[in-house]
PDB file of N, CA, C and O in Angstrom:
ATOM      1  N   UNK A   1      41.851  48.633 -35.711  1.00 61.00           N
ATOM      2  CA  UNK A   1      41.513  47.876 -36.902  1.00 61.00           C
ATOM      3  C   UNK A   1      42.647  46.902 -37.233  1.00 61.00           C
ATOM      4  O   UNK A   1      43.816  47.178 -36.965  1.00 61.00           O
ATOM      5  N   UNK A   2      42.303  45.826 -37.783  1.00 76.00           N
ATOM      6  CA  UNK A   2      43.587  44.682 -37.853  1.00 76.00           C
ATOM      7  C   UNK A   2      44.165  45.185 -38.880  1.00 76.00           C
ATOM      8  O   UNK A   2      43.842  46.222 -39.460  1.00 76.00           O
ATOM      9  N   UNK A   3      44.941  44.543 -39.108  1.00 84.00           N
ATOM     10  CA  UNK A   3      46.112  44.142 -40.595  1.00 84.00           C
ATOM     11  C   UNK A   3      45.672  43.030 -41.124  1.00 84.00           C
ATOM     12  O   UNK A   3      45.181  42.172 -40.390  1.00 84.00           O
ATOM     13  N   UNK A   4      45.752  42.877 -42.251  1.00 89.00           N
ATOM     14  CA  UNK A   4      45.289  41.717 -43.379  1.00 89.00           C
ATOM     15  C   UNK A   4      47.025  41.084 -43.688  1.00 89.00           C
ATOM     16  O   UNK A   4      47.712  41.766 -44.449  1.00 89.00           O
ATOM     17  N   UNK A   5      47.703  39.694 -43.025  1.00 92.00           N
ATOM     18  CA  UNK A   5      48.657  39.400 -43.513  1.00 92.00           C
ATOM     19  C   UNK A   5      49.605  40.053 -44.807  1.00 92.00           C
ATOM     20  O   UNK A   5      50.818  40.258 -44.754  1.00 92.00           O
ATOM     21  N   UNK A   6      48.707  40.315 -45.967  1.00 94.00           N
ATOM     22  CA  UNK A   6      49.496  40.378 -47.151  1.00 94.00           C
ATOM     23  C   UNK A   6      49.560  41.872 -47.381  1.00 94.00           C
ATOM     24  O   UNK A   6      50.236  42.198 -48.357  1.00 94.00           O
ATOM     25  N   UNK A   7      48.928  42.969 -46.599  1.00 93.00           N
ATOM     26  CA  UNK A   7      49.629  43.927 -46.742  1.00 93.00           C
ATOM     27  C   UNK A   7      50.951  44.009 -45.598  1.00 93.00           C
ATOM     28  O   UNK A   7      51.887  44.749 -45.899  1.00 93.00           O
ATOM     29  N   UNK A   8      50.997  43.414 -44.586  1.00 94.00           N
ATOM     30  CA  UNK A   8      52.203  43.214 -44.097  1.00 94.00           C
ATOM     31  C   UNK A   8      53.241  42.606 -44.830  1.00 94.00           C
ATOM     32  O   UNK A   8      54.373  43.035 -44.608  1.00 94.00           O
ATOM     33  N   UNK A   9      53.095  41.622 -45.727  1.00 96.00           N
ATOM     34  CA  UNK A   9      54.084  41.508 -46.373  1.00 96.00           C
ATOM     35  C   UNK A   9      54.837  42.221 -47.636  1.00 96.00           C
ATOM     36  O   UNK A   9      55.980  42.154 -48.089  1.00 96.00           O
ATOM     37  N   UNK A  10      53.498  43.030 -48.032  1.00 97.00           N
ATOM     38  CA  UNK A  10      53.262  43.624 -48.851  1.00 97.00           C
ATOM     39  C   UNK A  10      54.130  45.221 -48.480  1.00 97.00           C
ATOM     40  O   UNK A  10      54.512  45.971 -49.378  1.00 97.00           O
ATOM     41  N   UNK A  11      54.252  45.404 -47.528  1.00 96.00           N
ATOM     42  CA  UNK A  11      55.065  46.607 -47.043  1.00 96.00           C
ATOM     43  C   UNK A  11      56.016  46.144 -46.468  1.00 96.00           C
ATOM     44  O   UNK A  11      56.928  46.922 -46.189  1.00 96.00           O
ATOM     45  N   UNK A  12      56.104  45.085 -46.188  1.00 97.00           N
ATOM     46  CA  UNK A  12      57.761  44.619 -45.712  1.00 97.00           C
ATOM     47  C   UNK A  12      58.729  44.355 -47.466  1.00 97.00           C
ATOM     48  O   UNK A  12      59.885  44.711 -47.689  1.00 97.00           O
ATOM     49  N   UNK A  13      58.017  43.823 -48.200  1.00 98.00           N
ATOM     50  CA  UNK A  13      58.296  43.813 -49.617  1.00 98.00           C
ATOM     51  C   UNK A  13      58.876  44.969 -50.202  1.00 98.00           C
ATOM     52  O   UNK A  13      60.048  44.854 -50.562  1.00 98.00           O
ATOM     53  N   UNK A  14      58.256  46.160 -50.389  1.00 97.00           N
ATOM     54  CA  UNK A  14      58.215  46.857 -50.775  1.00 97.00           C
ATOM     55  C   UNK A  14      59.545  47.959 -50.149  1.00 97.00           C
ATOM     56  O   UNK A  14      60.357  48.376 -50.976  1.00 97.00           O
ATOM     57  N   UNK A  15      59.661  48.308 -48.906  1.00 97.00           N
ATOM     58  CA  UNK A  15      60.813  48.422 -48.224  1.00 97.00           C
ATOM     59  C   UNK A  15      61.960  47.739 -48.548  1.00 97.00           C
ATOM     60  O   UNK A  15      62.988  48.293 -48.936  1.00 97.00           O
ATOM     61  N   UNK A  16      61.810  46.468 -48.391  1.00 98.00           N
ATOM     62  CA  UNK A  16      62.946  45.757 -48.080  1.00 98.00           C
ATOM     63  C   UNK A  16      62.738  44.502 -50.035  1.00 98.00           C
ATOM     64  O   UNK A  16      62.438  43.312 -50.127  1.00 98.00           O
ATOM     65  N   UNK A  17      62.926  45.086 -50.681  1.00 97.00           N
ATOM     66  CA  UNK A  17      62.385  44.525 -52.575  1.00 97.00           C
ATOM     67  C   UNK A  17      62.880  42.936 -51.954  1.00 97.00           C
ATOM     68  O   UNK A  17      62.046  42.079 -51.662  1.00 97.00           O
ATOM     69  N   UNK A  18      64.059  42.772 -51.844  1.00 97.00           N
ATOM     70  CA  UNK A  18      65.086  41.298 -52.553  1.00 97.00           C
ATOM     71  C   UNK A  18      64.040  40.182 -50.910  1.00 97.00           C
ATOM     72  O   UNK A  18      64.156  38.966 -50.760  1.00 97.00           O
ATOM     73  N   UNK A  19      63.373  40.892 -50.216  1.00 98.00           N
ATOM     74  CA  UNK A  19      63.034  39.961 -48.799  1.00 98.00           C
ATOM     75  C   UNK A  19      62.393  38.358 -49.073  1.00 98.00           C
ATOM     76  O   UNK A  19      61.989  38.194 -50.225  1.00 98.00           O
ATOM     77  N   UNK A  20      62.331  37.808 -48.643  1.00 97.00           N
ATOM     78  CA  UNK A  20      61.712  36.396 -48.600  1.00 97.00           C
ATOM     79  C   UNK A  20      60.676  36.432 -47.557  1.00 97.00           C
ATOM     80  O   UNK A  20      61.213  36.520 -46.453  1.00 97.00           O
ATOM     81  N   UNK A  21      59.166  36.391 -47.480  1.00 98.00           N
ATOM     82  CA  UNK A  21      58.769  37.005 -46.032  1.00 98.00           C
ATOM     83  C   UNK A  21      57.370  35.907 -45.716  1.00 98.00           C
ATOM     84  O   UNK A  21      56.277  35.927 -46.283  1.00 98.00           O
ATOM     85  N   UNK A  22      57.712  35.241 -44.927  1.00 97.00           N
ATOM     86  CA  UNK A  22      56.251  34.571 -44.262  1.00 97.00           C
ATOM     87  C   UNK A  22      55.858  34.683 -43.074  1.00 97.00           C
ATOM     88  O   UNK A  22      56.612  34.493 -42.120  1.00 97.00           O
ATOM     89  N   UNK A  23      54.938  34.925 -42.989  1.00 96.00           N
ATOM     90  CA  UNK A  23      53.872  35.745 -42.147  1.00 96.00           C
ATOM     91  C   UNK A  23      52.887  34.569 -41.889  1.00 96.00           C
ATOM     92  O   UNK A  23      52.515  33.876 -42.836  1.00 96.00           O
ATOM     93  N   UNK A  24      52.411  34.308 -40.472  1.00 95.00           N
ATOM     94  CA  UNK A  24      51.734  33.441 -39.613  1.00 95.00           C
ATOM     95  C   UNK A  24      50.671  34.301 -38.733  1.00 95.00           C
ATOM     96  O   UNK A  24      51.185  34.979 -37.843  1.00 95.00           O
ATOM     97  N   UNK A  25      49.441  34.356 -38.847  1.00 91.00           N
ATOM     98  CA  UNK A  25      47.924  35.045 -37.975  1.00 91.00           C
ATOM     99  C   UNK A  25      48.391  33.723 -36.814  1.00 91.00           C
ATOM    100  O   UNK A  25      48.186  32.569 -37.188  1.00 91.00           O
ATOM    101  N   UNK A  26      49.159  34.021 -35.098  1.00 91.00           N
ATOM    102  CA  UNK A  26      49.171  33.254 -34.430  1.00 91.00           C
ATOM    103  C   UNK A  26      47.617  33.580 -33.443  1.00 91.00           C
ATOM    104  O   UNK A  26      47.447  32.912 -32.423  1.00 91.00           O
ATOM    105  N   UNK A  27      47.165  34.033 -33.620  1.00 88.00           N
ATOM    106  CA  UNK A  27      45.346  33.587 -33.042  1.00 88.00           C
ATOM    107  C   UNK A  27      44.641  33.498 -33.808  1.00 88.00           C
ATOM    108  O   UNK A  27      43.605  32.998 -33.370  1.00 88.00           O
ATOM    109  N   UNK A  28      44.580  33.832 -35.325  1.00 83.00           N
ATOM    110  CA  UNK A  28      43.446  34.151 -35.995  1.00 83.00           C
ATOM    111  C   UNK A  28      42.521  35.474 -35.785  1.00 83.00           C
ATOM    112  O   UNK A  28      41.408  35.530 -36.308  1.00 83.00           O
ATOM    113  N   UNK A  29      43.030  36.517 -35.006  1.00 81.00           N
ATOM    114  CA  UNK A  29      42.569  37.535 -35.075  1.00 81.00           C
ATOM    115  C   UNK A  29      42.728  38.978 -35.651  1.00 81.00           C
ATOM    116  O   UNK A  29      42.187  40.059 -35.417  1.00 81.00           O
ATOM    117  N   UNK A  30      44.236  38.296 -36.976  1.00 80.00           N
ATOM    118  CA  UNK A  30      44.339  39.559 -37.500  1.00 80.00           C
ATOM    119  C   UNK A  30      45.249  40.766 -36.870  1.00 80.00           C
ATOM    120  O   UNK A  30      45.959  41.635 -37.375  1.00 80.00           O
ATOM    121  N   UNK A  31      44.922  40.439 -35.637  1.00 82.00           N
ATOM    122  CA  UNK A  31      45.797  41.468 -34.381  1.00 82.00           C
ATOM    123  C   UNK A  31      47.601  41.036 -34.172  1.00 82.00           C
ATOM    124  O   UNK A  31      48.486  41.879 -34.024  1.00 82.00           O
ATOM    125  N   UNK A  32      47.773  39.815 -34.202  1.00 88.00           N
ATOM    126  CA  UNK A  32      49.060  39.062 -33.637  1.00 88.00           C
ATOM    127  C   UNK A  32      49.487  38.026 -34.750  1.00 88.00           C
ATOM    128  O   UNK A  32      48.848  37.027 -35.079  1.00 88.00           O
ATOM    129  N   UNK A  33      50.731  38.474 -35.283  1.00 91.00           N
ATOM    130  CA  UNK A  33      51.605  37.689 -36.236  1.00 91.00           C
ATOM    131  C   UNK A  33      52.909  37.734 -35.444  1.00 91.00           C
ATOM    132  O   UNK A  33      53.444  38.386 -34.547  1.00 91.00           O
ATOM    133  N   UNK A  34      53.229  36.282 -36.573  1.00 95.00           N
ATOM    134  CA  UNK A  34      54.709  36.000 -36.388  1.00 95.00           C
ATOM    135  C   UNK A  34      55.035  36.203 -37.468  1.00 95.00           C
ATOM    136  O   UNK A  34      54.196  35.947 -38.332  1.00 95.00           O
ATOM    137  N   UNK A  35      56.507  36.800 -37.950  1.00 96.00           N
ATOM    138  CA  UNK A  35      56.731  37.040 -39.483  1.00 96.00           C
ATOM    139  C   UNK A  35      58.560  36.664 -39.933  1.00 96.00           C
ATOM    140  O   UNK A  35      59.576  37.253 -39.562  1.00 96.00           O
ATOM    141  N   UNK A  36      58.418  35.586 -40.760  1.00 98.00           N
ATOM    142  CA  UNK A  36      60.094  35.242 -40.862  1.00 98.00           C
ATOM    143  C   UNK A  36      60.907  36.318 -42.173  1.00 98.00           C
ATOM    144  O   UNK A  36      60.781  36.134 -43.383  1.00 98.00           O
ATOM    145  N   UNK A  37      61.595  37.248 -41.622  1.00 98.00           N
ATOM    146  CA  UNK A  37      61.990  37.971 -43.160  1.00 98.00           C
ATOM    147  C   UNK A  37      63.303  37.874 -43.730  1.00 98.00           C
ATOM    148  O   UNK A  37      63.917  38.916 -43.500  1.00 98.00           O
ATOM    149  N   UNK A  38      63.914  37.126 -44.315  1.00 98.00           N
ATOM    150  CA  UNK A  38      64.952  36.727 -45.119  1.00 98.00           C
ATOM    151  C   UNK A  38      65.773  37.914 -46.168  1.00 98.00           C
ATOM    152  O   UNK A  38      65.266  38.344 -47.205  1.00 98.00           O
ATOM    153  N   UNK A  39      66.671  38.180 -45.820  1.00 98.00           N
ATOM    154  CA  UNK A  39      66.869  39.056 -47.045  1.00 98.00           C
ATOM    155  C   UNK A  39      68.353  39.145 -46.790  1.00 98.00           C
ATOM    156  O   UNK A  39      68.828  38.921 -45.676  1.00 98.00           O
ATOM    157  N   UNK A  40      69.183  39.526 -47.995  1.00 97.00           N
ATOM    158  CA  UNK A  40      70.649  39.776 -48.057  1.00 97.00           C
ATOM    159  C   UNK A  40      70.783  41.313 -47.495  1.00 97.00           C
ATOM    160  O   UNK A  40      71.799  41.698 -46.917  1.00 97.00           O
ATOM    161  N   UNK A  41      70.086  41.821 -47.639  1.00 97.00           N
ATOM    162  CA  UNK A  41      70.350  43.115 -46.816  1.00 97.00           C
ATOM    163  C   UNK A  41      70.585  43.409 -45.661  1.00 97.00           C
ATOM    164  O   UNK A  41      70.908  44.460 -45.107  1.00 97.00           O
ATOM    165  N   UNK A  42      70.310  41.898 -45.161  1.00 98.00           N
ATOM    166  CA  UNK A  42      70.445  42.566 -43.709  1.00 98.00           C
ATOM    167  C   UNK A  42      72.376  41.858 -43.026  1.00 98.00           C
ATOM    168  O   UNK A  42      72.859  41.639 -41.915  1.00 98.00           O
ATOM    169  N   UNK A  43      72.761  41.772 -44.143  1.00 97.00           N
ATOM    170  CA  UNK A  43      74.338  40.857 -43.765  1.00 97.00           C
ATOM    171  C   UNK A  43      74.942  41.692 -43.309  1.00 97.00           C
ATOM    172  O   UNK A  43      74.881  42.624 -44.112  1.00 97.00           O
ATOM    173  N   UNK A  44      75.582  41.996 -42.394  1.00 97.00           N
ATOM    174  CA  UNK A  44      76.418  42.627 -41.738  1.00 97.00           C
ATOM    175  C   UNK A  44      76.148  43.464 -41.211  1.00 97.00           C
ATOM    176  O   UNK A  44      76.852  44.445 -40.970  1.00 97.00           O
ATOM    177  N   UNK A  45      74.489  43.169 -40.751  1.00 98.00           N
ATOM    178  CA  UNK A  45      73.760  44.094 -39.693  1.00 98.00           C
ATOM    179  C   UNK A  45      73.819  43.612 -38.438  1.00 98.00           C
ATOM    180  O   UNK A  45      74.058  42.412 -38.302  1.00 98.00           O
ATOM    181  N   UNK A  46      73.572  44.615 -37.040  1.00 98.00           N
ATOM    182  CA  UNK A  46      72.872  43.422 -36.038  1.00 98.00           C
ATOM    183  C   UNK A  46      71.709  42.664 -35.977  1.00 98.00           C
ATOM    184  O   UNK A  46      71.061  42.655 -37.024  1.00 98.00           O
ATOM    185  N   UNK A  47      71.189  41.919 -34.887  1.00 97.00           N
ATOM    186  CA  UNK A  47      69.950  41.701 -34.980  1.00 97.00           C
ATOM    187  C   UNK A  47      69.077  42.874 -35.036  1.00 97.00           C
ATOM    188  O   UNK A  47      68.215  43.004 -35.905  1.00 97.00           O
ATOM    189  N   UNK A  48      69.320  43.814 -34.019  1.00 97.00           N
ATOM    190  CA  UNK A  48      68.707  45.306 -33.816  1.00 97.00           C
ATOM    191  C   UNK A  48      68.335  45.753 -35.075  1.00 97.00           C
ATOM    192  O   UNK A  48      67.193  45.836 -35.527  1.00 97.00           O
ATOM    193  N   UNK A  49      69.611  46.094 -35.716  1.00 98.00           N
ATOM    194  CA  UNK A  49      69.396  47.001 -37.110  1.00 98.00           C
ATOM    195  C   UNK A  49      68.737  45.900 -38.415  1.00 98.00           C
ATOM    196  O   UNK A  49      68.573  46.478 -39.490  1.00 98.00           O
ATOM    197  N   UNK A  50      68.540  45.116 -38.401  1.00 98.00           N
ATOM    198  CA  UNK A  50      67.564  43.659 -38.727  1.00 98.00           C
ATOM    199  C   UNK A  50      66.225  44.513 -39.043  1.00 98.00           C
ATOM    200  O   UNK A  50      65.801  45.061 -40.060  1.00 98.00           O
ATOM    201  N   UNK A  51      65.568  44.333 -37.218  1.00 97.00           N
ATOM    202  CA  UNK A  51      64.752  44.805 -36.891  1.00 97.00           C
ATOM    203  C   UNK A  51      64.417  45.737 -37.296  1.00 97.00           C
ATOM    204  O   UNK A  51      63.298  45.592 -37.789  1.00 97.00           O
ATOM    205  N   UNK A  52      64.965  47.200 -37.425  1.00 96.00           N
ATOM    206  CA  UNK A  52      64.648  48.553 -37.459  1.00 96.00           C
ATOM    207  C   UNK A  52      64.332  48.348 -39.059  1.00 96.00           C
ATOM    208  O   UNK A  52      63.207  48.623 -39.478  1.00 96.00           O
ATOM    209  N   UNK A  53      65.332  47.869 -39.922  1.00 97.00           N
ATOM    210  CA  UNK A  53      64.785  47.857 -41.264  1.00 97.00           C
ATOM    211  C   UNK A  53      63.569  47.810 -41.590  1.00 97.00           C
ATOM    212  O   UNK A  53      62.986  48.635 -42.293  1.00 97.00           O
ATOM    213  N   UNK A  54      62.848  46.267 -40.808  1.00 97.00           N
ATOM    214  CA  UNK A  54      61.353  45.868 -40.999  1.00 97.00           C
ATOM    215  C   UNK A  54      60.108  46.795 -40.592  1.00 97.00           C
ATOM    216  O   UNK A  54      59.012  47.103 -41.060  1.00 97.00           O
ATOM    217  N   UNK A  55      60.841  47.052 -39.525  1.00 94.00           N
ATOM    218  CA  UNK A  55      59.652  48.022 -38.582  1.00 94.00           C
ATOM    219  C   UNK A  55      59.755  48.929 -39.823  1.00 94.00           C
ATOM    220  O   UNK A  55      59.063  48.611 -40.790  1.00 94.00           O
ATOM    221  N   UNK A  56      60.633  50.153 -39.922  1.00 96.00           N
ATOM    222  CA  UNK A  56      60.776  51.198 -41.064  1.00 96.00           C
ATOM    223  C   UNK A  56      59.881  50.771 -42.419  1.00 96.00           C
ATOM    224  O   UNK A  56      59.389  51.685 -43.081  1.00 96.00           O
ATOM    225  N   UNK A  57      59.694  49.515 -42.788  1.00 97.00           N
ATOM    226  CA  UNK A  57      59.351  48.940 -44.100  1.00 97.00           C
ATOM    227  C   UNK A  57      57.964  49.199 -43.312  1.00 97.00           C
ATOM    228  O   UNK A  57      57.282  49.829 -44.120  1.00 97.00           O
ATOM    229  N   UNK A  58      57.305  49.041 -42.271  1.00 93.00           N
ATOM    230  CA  UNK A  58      55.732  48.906 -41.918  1.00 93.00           C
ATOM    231  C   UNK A  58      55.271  50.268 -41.729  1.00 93.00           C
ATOM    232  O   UNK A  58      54.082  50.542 -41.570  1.00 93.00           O
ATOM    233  N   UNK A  59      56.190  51.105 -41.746  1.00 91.00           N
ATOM    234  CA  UNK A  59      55.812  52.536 -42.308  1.00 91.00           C
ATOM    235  C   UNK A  59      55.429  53.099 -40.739  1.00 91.00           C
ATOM    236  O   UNK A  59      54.584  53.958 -40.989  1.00 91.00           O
ATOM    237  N   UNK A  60      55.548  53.081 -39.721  1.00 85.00           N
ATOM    238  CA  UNK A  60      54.702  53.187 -38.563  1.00 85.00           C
ATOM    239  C   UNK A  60      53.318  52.804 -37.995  1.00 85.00           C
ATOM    240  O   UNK A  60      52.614  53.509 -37.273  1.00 85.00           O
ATOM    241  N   UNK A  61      53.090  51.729 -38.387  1.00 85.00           N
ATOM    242  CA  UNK A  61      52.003  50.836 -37.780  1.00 85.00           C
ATOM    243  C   UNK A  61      51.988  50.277 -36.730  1.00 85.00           C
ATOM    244  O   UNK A  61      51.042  50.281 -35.942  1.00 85.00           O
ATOM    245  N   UNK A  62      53.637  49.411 -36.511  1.00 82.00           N
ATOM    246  CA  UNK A  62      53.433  48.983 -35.973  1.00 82.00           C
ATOM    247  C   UNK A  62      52.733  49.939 -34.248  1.00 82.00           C
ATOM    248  O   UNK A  62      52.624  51.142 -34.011  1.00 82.00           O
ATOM    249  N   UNK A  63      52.507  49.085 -33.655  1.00 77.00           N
ATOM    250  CA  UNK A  63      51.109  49.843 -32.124  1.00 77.00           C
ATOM    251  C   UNK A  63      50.164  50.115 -32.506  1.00 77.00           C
ATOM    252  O   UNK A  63      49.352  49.901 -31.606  1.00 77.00           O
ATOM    253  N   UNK A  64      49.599  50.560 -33.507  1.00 79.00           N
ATOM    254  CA  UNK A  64      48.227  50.740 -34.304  1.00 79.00           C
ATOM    255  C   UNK A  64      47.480  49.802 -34.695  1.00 79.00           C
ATOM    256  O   UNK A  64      46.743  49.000 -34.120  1.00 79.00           O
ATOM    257  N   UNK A  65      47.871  50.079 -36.167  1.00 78.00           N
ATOM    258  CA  UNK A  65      46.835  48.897 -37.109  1.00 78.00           C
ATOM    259  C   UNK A  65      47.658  47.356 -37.005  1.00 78.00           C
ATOM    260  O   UNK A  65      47.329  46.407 -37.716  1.00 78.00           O
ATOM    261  N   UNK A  66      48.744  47.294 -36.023  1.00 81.00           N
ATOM    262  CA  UNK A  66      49.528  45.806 -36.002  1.00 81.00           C
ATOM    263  C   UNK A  66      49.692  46.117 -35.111  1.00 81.00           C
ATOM    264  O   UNK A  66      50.329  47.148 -34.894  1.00 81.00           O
ATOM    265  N   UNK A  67      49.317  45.556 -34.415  1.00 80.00           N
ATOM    266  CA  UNK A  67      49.312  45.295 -32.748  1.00 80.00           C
ATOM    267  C   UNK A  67      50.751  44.465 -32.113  1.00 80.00           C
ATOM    268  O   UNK A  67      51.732  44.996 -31.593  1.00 80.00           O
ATOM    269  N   UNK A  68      50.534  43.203 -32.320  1.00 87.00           N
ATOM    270  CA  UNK A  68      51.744  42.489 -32.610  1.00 87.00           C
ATOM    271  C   UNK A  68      52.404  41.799 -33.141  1.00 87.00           C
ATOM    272  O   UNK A  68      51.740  40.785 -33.356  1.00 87.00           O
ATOM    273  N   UNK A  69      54.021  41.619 -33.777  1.00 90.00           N
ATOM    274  CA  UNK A  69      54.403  40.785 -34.305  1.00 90.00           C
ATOM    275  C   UNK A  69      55.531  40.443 -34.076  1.00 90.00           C
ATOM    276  O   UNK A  69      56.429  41.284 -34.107  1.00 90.00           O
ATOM    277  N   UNK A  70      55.802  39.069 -33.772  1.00 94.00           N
ATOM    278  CA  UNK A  70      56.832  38.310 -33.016  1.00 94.00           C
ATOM    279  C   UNK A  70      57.799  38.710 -34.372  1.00 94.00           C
ATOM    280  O   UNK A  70      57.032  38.906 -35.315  1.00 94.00           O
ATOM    281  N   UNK A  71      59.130  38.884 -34.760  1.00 96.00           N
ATOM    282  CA  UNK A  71      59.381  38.707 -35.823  1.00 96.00           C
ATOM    283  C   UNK A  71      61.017  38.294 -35.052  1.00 96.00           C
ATOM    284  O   UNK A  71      61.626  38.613 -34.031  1.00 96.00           O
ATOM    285  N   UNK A  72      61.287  37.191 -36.530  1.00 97.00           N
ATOM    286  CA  UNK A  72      62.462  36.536 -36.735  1.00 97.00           C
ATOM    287  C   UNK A  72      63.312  37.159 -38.338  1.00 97.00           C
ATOM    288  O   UNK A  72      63.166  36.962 -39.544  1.00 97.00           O
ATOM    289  N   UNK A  73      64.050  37.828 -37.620  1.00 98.00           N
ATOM    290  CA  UNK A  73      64.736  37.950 -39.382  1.00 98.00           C
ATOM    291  C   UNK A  73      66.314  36.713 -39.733  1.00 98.00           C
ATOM    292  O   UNK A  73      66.826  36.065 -38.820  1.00 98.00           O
ATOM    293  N   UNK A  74      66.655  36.670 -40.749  1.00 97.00           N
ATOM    294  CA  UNK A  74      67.816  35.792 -41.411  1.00 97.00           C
ATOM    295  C   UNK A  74      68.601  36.434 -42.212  1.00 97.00           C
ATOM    296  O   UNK A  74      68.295  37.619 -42.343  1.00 97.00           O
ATOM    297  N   UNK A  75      69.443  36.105 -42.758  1.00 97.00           N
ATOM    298  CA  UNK A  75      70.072  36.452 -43.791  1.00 97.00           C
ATOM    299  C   UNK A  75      70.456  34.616 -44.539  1.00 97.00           C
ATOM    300  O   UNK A  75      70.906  33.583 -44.046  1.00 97.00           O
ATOM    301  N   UNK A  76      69.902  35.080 -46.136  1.00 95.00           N
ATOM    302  CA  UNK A  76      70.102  33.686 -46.731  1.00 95.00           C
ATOM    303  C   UNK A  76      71.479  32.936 -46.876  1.00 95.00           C
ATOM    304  O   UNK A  76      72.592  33.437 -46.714  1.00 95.00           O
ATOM    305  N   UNK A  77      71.235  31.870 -47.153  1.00 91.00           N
ATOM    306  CA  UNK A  77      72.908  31.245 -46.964  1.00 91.00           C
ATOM    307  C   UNK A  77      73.706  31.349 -47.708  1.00 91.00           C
ATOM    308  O   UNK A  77      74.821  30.838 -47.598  1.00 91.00           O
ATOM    309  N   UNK A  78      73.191  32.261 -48.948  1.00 82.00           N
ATOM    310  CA  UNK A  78      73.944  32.186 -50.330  1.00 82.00           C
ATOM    311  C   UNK A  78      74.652  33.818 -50.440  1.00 82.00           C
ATOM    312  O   UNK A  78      75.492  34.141 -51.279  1.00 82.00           O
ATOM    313  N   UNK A  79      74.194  34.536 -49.592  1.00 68.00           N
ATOM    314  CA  UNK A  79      74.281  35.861 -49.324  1.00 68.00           C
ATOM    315  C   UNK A  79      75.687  35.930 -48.473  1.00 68.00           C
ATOM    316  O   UNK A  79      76.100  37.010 -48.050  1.00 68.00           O
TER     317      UNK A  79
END
Protein backbone atom coordinates (compact mmCIF):
# COMPACT_ATOMS: atom_id res chain seq x y z
CA UNK A 1 0.00 0.00 0.00
CA UNK A 2 1.57 3.51 -0.79
CA UNK A 3 2.32 6.41 1.49
CA UNK A 4 0.41 9.64 1.02
CA UNK A 5 3.41 12.41 0.94
CA UNK A 6 2.11 14.29 4.05
CA UNK A 7 2.09 11.56 6.36
CA UNK A 8 5.72 11.18 5.48
CA UNK A 9 6.29 14.42 6.40
CA UNK A 10 4.08 14.23 8.92
CA UNK A 11 6.26 11.53 10.77
CA UNK A 12 9.43 12.94 9.80
CA UNK A 13 7.91 16.15 11.68
CA UNK A 14 6.93 14.70 14.43
CA UNK A 15 10.31 12.78 15.21
CA UNK A 16 12.46 15.24 14.19
CA UNK A 17 9.74 18.79 15.64
CA UNK A 18 12.36 21.90 14.55
CA UNK A 19 12.73 19.83 10.59
CA UNK A 20 12.07 21.82 7.41
CA UNK A 21 10.87 18.84 5.10
CA UNK A 22 9.92 18.66 1.29
CA UNK A 23 8.90 15.75 -0.12
CA UNK A 24 8.66 15.11 -4.10
CA UNK A 25 6.14 11.76 -5.57
CA UNK A 26 9.23 11.17 -8.29
CA UNK A 27 6.69 8.86 -10.51
CA UNK A 28 3.48 9.75 -9.27
CA UNK A 29 2.89 6.49 -7.80
CA UNK A 30 2.91 7.15 -4.24
CA UNK A 31 5.58 4.27 -4.04
CA UNK A 32 8.97 6.52 -4.73
CA UNK A 33 9.90 9.93 -3.10
CA UNK A 34 12.61 12.18 -2.85
CA UNK A 35 12.59 14.03 0.52
CA UNK A 36 14.89 17.23 1.51
CA UNK A 37 15.01 17.34 5.54
CA UNK A 38 16.61 20.38 7.07
CA UNK A 39 16.98 20.55 10.63
CA UNK A 40 19.57 21.85 13.35
CA UNK A 41 19.64 18.61 14.85
CA UNK A 42 21.41 17.06 12.75
CA UNK A 43 24.84 19.51 13.28
CA UNK A 44 27.48 17.62 14.27
CA UNK A 45 26.17 14.46 12.98
CA UNK A 46 27.40 12.34 10.05
CA UNK A 47 25.66 11.98 6.97
CA UNK A 48 24.86 8.30 8.29
CA UNK A 49 23.54 9.40 11.64
CA UNK A 50 21.48 12.23 9.43
CA UNK A 51 19.95 9.38 7.96
CA UNK A 52 19.19 7.05 10.86
CA UNK A 53 17.38 10.00 12.59
CA UNK A 54 14.82 10.18 9.56
CA UNK A 55 14.43 6.59 8.95
CA UNK A 56 13.76 6.26 13.07
CA UNK A 57 11.19 9.35 12.59
CA UNK A 58 9.28 6.86 9.76
CA UNK A 59 8.78 4.56 12.55
CA UNK A 60 9.74 1.38 10.39
CA UNK A 61 8.11 1.72 7.13
CA UNK A 62 10.45 2.33 5.43
CA UNK A 63 10.42 -1.44 2.84
CA UNK A 64 6.75 -1.59 3.45
CA UNK A 65 4.29 1.06 3.15
CA UNK A 66 7.45 3.38 1.53
CA UNK A 67 9.03 1.62 -0.77
CA UNK A 68 11.44 4.27 -1.75
CA UNK A 69 12.97 7.38 -0.82
CA UNK A 70 15.94 9.07 -2.22
CA UNK A 71 16.58 11.36 0.76
CA UNK A 72 18.92 14.43 1.10
CA UNK A 73 19.32 15.81 4.58
CA UNK A 74 21.07 19.58 5.56
CA UNK A 75 21.66 21.32 8.36
CA UNK A 76 20.42 25.16 8.11
CA UNK A 77 22.91 27.90 7.75
CA UNK A 78 21.92 29.69 10.77
CA UNK A 79 22.37 26.56 12.92
Amino acid sequence: MAMEAATIEKLIKDGIPDAAVEIADLRGDGDHYAALVTSAAFKGKSRVQQHQMVYAALQGRMGGELHALALTTAVPDNA
